[in-house]
Coordinates of C-alpha atoms in Angstrom, one line a residue:
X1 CA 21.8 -24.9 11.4
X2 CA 19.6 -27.9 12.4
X3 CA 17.2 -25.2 14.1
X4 CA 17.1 -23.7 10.7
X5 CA 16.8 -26.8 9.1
X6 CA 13.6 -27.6 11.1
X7 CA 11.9 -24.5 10.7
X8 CA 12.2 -24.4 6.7
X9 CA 11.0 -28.7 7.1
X10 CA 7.7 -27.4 9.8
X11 CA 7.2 -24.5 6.4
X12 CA 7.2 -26.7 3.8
X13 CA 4.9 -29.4 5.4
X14 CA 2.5 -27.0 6.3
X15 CA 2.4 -25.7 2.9
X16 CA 1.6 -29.0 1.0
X17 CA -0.6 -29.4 4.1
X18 CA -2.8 -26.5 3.2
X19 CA -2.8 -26.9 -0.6
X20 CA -3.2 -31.1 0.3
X21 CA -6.4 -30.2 2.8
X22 CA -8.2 -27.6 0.1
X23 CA -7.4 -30.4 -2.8
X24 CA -9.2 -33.5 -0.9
X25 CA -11.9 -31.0 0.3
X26 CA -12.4 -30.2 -3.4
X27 CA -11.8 -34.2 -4.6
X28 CA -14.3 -35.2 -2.1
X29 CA -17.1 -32.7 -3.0
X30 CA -16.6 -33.5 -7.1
X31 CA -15.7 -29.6 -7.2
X32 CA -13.0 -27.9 -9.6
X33 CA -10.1 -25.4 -8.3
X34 CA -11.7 -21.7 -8.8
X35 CA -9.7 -18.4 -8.6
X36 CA -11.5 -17.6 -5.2
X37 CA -10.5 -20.8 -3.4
X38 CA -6.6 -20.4 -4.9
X39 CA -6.8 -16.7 -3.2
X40 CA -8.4 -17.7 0.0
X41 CA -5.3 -20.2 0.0
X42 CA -2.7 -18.0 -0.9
X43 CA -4.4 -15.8 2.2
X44 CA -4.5 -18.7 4.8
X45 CA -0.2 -19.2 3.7
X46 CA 0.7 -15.8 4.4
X47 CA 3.4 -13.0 3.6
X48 CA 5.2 -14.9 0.7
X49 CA 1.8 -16.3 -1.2
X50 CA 0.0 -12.5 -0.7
X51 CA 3.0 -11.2 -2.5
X52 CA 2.4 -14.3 -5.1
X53 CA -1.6 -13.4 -5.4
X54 CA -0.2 -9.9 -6.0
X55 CA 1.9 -10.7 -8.3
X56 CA -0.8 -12.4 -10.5
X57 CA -2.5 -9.6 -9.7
X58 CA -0.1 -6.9 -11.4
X59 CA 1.1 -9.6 -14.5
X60 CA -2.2 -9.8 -16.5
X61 CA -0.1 -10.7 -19.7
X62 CA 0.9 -14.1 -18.2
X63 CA -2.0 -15.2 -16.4
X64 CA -5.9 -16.0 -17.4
X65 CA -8.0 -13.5 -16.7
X66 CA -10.3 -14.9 -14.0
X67 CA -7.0 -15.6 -11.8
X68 CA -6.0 -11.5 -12.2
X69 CA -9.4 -10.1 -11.2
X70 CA -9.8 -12.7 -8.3
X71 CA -6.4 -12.0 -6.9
X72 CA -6.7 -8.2 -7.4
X73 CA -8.7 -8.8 -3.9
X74 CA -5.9 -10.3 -2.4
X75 CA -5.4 -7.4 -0.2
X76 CA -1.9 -6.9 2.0
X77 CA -3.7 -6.5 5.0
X78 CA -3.3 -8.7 8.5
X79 CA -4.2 -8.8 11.5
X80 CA -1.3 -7.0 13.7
X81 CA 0.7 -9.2 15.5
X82 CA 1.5 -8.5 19.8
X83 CA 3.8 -5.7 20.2
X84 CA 6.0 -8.3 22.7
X85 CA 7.4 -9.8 19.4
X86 CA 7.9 -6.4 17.6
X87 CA 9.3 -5.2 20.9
X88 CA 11.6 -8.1 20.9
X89 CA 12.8 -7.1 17.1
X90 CA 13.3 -3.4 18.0
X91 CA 15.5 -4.4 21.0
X92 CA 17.8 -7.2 18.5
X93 CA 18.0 -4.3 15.8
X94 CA 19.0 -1.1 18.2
X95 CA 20.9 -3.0 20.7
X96 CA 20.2 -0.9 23.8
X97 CA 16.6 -0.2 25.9
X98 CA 14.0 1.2 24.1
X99 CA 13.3 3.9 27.1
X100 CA 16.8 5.3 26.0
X101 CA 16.3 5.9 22.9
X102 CA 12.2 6.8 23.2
X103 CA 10.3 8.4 25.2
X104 CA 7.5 6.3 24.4
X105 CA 6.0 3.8 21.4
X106 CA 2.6 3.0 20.8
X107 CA 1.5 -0.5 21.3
X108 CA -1.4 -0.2 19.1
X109 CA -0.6 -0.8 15.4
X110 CA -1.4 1.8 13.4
X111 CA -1.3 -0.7 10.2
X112 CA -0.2 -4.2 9.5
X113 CA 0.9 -5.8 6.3
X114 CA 2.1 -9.3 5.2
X115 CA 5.8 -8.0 5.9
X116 CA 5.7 -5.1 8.3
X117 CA 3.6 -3.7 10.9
X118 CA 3.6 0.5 11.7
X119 CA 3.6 2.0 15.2
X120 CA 3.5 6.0 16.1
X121 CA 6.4 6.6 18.8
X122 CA 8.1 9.8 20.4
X123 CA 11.5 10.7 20.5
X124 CA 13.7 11.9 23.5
X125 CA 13.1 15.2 21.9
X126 CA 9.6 14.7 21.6
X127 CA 9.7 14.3 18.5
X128 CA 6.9 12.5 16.4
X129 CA 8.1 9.2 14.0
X130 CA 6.5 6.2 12.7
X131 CA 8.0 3.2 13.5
X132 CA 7.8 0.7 10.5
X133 CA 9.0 -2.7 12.2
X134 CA 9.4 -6.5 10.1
X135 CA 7.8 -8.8 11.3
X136 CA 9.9 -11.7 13.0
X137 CA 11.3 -14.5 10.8
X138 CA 9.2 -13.2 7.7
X139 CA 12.5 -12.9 5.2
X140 CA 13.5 -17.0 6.3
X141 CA 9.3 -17.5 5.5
X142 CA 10.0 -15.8 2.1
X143 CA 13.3 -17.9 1.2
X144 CA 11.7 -21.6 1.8
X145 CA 8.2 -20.6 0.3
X146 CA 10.4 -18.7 -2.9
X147 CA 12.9 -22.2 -3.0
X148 CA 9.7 -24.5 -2.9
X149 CA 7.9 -22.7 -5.7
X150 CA 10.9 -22.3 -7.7
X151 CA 11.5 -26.1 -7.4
X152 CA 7.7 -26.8 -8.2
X153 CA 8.1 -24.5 -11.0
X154 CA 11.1 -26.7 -12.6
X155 CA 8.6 -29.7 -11.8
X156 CA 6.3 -28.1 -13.8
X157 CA 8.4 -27.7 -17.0
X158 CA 10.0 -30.6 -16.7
X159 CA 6.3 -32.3 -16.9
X160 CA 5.1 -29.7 -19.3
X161 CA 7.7 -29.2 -21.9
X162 CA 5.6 -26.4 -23.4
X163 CA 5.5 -24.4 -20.3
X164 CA 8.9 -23.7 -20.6
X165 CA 7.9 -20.9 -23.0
X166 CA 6.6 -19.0 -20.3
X167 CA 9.6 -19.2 -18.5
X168 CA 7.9 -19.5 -14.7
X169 CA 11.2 -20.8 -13.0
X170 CA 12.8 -17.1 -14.3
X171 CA 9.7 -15.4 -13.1
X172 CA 9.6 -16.8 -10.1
X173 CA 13.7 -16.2 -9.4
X174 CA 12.8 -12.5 -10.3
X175 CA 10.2 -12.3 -7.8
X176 CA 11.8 -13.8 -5.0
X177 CA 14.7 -11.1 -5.5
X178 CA 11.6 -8.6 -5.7
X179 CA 10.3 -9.6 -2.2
X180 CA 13.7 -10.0 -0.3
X181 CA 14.3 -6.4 -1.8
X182 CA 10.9 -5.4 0.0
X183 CA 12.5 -7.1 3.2
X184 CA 15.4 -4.8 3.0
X185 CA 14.6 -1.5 4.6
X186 CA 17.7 -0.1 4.0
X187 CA 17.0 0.0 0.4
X188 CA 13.7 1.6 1.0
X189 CA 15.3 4.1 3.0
X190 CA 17.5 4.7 0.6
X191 CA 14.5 5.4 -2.4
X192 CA 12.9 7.4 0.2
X193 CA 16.3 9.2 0.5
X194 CA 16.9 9.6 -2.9
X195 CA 13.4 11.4 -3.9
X196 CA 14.1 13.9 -0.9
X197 CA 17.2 14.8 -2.7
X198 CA 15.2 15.0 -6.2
X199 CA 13.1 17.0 -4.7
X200 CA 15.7 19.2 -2.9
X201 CA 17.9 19.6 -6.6
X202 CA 14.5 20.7 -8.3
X203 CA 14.0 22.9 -4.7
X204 CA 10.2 21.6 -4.7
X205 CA 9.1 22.8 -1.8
X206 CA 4.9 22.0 -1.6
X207 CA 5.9 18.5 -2.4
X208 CA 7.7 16.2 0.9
X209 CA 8.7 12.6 1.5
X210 CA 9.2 11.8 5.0
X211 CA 12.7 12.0 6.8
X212 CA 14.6 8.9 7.7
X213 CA 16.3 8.9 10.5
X214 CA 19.7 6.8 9.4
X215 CA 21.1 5.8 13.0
X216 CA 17.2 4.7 13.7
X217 CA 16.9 2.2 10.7
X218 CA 18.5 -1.1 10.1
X219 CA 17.6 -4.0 7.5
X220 CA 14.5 -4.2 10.0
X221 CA 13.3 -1.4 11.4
X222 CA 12.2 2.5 9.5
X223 CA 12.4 5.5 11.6
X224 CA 10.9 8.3 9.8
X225 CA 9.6 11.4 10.5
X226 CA 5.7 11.2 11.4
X227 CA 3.6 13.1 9.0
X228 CA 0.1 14.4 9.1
X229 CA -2.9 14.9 6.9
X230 CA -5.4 12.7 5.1
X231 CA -4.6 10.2 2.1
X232 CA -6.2 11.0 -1.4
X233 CA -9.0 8.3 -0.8
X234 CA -12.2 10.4 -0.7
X235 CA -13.3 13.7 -2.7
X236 CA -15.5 15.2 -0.3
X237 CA -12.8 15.0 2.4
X238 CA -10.2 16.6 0.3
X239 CA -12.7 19.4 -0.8
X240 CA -12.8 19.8 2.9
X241 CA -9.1 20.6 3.0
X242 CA -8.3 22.6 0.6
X243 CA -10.6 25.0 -2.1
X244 CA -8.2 24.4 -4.9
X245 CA -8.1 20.2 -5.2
X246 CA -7.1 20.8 -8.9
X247 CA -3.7 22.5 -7.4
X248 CA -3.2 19.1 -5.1
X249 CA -3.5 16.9 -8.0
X250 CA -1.3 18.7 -10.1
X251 CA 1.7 19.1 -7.4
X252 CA 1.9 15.5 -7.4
X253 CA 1.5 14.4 -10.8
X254 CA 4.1 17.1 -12.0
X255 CA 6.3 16.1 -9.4
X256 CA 5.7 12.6 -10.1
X257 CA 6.3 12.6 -14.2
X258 CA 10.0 15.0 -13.3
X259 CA 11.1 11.5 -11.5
X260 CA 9.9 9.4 -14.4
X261 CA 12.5 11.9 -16.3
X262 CA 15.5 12.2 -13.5
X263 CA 15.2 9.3 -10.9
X264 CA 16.4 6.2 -11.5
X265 CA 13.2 4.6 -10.2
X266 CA 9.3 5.4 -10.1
X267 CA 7.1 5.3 -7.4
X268 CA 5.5 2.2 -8.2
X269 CA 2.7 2.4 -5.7
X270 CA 0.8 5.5 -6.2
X271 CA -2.5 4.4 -5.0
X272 CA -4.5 7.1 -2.6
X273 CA -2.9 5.4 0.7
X274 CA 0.4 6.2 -0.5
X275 CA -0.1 10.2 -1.4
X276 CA -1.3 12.6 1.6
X277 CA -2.6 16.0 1.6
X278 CA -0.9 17.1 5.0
X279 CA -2.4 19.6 7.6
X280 CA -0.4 22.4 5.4
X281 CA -1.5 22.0 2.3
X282 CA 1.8 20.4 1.4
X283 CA 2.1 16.9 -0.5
X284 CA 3.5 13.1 0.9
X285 CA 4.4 10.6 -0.7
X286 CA 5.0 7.8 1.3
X287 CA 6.2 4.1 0.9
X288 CA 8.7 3.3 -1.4
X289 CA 8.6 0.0 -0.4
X290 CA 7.5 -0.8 -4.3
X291 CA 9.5 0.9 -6.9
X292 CA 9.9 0.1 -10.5
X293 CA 12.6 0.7 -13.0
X294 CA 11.9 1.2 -16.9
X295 CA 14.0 2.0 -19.7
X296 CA 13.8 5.0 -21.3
X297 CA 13.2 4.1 -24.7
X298 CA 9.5 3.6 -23.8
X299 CA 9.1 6.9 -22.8
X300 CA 7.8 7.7 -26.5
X301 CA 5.4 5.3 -26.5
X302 CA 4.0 6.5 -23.3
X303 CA 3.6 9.4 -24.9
X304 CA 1.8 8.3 -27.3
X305 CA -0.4 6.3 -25.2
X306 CA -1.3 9.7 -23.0
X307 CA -1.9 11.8 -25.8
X308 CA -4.5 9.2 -27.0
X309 CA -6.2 9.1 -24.3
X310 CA -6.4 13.0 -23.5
X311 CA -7.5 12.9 -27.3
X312 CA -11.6 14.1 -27.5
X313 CA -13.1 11.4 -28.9
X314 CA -9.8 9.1 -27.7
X315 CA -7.2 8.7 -30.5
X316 CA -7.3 4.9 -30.7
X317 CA -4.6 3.8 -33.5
X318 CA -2.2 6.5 -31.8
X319 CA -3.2 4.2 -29.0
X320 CA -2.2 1.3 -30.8
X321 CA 0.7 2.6 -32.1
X322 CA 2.1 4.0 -28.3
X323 CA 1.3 0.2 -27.0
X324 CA 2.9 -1.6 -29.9
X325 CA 6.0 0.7 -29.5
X326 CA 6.1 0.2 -25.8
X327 CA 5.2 -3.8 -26.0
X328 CA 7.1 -6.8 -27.4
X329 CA 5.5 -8.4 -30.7
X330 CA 6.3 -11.6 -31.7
X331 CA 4.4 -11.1 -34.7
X332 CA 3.4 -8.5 -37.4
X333 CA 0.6 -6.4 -35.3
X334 CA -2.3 -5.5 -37.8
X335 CA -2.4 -1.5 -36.2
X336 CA -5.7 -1.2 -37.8
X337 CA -7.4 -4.3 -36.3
X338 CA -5.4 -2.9 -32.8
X339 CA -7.3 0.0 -32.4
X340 CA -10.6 -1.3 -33.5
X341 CA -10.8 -3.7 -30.5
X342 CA -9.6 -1.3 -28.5
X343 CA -12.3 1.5 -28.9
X344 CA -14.9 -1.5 -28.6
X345 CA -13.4 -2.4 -25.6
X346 CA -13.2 0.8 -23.8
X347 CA -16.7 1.9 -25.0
X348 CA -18.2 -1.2 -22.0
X349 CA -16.0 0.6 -19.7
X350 CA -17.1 3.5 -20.4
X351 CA -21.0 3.0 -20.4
X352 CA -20.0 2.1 -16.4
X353 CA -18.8 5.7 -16.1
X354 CA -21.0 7.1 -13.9
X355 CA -21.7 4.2 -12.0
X356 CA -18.5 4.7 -11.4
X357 CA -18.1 8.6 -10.4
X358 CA -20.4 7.9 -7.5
X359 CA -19.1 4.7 -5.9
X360 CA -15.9 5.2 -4.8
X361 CA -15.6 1.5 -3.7
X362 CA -15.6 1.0 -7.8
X363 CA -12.8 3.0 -8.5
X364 CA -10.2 0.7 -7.9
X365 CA -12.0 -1.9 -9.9
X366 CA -12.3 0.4 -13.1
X367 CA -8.3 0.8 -13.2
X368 CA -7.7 -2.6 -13.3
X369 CA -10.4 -3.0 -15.9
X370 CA -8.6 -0.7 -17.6
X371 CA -5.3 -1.9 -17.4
X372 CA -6.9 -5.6 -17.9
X373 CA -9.1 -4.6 -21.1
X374 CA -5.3 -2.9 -22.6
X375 CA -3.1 -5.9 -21.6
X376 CA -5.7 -8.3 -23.1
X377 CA -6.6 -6.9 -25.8
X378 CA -2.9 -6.4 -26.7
X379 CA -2.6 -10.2 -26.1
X380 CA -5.0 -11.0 -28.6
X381 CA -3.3 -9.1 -31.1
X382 CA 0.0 -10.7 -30.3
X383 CA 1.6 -7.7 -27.7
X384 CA 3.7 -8.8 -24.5
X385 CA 4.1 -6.3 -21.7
X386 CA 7.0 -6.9 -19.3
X387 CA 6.0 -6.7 -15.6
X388 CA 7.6 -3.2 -15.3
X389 CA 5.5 -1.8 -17.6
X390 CA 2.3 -3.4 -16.6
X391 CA 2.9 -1.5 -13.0
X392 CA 4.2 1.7 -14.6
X393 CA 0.6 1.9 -16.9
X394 CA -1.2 1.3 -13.4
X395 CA 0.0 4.3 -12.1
X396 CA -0.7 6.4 -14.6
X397 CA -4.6 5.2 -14.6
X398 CA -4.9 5.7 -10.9
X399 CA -3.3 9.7 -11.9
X400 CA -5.8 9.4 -14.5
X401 CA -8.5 8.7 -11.7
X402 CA -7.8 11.4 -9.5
X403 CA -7.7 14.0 -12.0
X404 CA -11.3 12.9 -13.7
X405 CA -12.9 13.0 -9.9
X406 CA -10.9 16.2 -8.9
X407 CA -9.4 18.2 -11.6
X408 CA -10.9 17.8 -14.8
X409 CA -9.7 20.8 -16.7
X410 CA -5.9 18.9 -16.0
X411 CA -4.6 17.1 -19.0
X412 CA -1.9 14.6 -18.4
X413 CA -0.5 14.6 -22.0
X414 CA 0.0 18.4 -21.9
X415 CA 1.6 18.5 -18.4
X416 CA 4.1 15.7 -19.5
X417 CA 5.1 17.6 -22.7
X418 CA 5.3 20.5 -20.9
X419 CA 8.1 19.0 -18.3
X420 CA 10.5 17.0 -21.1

């Protein structure tokens, strides 16, 4: 207890350290806070403020708009840690010698996030898996950095009366239950587990998740079946693969709008890491590690909004009309005024278009313009997305991406009309 007591104090003080340090550094040269400087501190903290810099990232209704492009770089990438400490958690989770149960594990990461770190290993059998192994005391890191912010957060209202309205303290208590949920690799299992069986009572058989091997994972530690092929990242490489890219795409978004319809979550993370084209020809997805959960009721509006935008020239009041239905008003929404701005706002997007086509380095940065230019422009005419929402929409735009660099002739309206 006093161990743990000391561990969450050492957190704390090292927190207020780093924010304390950047502040005098910032008092000293006469400079104000920017969005870059809050990121490159949210970096220096770690697992718990990435997540937060993430989270500003995905939630552009509640925060400026500076903060939200700034902290769309805040990338969930680290340095691997030694393999002695994620040796040491594979031993505490297994509870037996590793040689006994493999027949060998890579030492060399194949990736490392805030949270987790990946190695390939090899079954008895000889078998292929992917190991995906926490990293050591991350979930206490989460707990005192989530109990510190939520405490700040209280602080904050209780200076700020008028903050209440935003209602950070409830924000930040759903986030914290959001990253502990991350922590727990039982539950992504069981999402993983859960789309193989979709996919199984729909017998899809181009389309795979990877197998989880249940007496291998713990709370801790993912054993899962090793699969191989390259991610949907680059055009040319996928051209490379396969003569029929428009088939690819479509596999995955079908199969992807039939769990919208008959999972009880989404895929929440669809960007071109997370969906492979394996060595043959089948589908991945991979990492449910994010998953998000919507009710049905928007689906209309959705609808709406995807039939707009398939629309030649793009139908902006059914636009309008799909977003009010799928947002929260506090006000009387003038539809008209709705769909003005938002045709004024797409056409500077658009005028970047083929900029765009030919740097794939921008193409990440157009969905989030995109999603940025909807959220705010519903703001302005009084429109509040929930969080859920917000991530659902990005999906759709990176689906949106893939089909306008690969498979053009696709329409996403038609193909989710055609599966309701």
């Amino acid at each position: 207890m006093i161990d743990i007591l000391l561990k969450n104090g050492y957190r704390i003080f090292e927190t207020i350290s780093v924010f304390g340090s950047k502040g005098l550094s910032l008092l000293l040269n006469n400079q104000k806070p920017t969005p870059k400087l809050l990121r490159e501190t949210f970096e220096e903290l770690g697992t718990t403020y990435i997540k937060l810099g993430q989270f500003i990232a995905s939630a552009p209704s509640l925060f400026p708009e500076e903060y939200v492009k700034e902290f769309q770089k805040c990338l969930d990438q680290t340095n691997p840690i030694p393999f002695s400490e994620i040796e040491k958690v594979l031993k505490q989770e297994f509870k037996k010698p590793l040689h006994k149960i493999f027949d060998s594990i890579e030492e060399k990461a194949l990736a490392s996030a805030s949270i987790a770190q990946v190695h390939a290993a090899k079954l008895k059998d000889g078998t292929d898996v992917v190991l995906k192994v926490q990293k050591p005391g991350v979930r206490d890191i989460i707990l005192t950095d989530m109990n510190f912010v939520y405490i700040a957060s209280k602080v904050f209202e209780l200076l700020i009366p008028e903050a209440k309205r935003l209602s950070l303290s409830e924000i930040i208590e759903d986030l914290q239950r959001s990253m502990l949920n991350e922590c727990d690799f039982i539950l992504e299992a069981k999402y993983t587990k859960q789309f193989r069986k979709f996919l199984k009572d729909f017998n899809i058989k181009d389309v795979v998740v990877p197998y989880i091997y249940d007496s291998l994972t713990t709370s801790r530690v993912i054993t899962m079946e090793r699969l191989y092929g390259i991610p949907l990242r680059d055009p040319q490489t996928i051209k490379k693969y396969t003569n029929n890219p428009s088939e690819v795409i479509a596999k995955a978004l079908n199969v992807w709008f039939l769990s919208l319809l008959y999972c009880d979550f989404f895929h929440a993370d669809v960007h071109a890491g997370n969906l492979m084209l394996l060595n043959d020809g089948k589908i991945a997805f991979i990492d449910f590690g994010i998953v998000g959960q919507i009710k049905k009721s928007t689906w209309e509006g959705l609808q709406k909004i995807l039939i707009a935008m398939e629309s030649e020239p793009i139908n902006y009041p059914l636009m309008a009309e799909g977003l009010i239905q799928s947002g929260i008003a506090h006000q009387k929404v003038d539809k008209i005024k709705f769909a003005y701005d938002l045709k004024k706002a797409f056409d500077a997007i658009e005028s970047l278009e083929d900029e765009i086509f030919t740097n794939p380095d921008l193409q990440e940065e157009e969905i989030n313009k995109k999603l940025l230019t909807i959220v705010n422009v519903a703001k302005e005419n009084g429109i509040r997305f929930p969080r859920e929402f917000g991530l659902l929409l990005k999906q759709f735009l990176y689906f949106d991406r893939y089909i306008r660099t690969l498979a053009p002739e696709i329409s996403i309206a038609n193909n989710f009309k055609a599966l309701r």
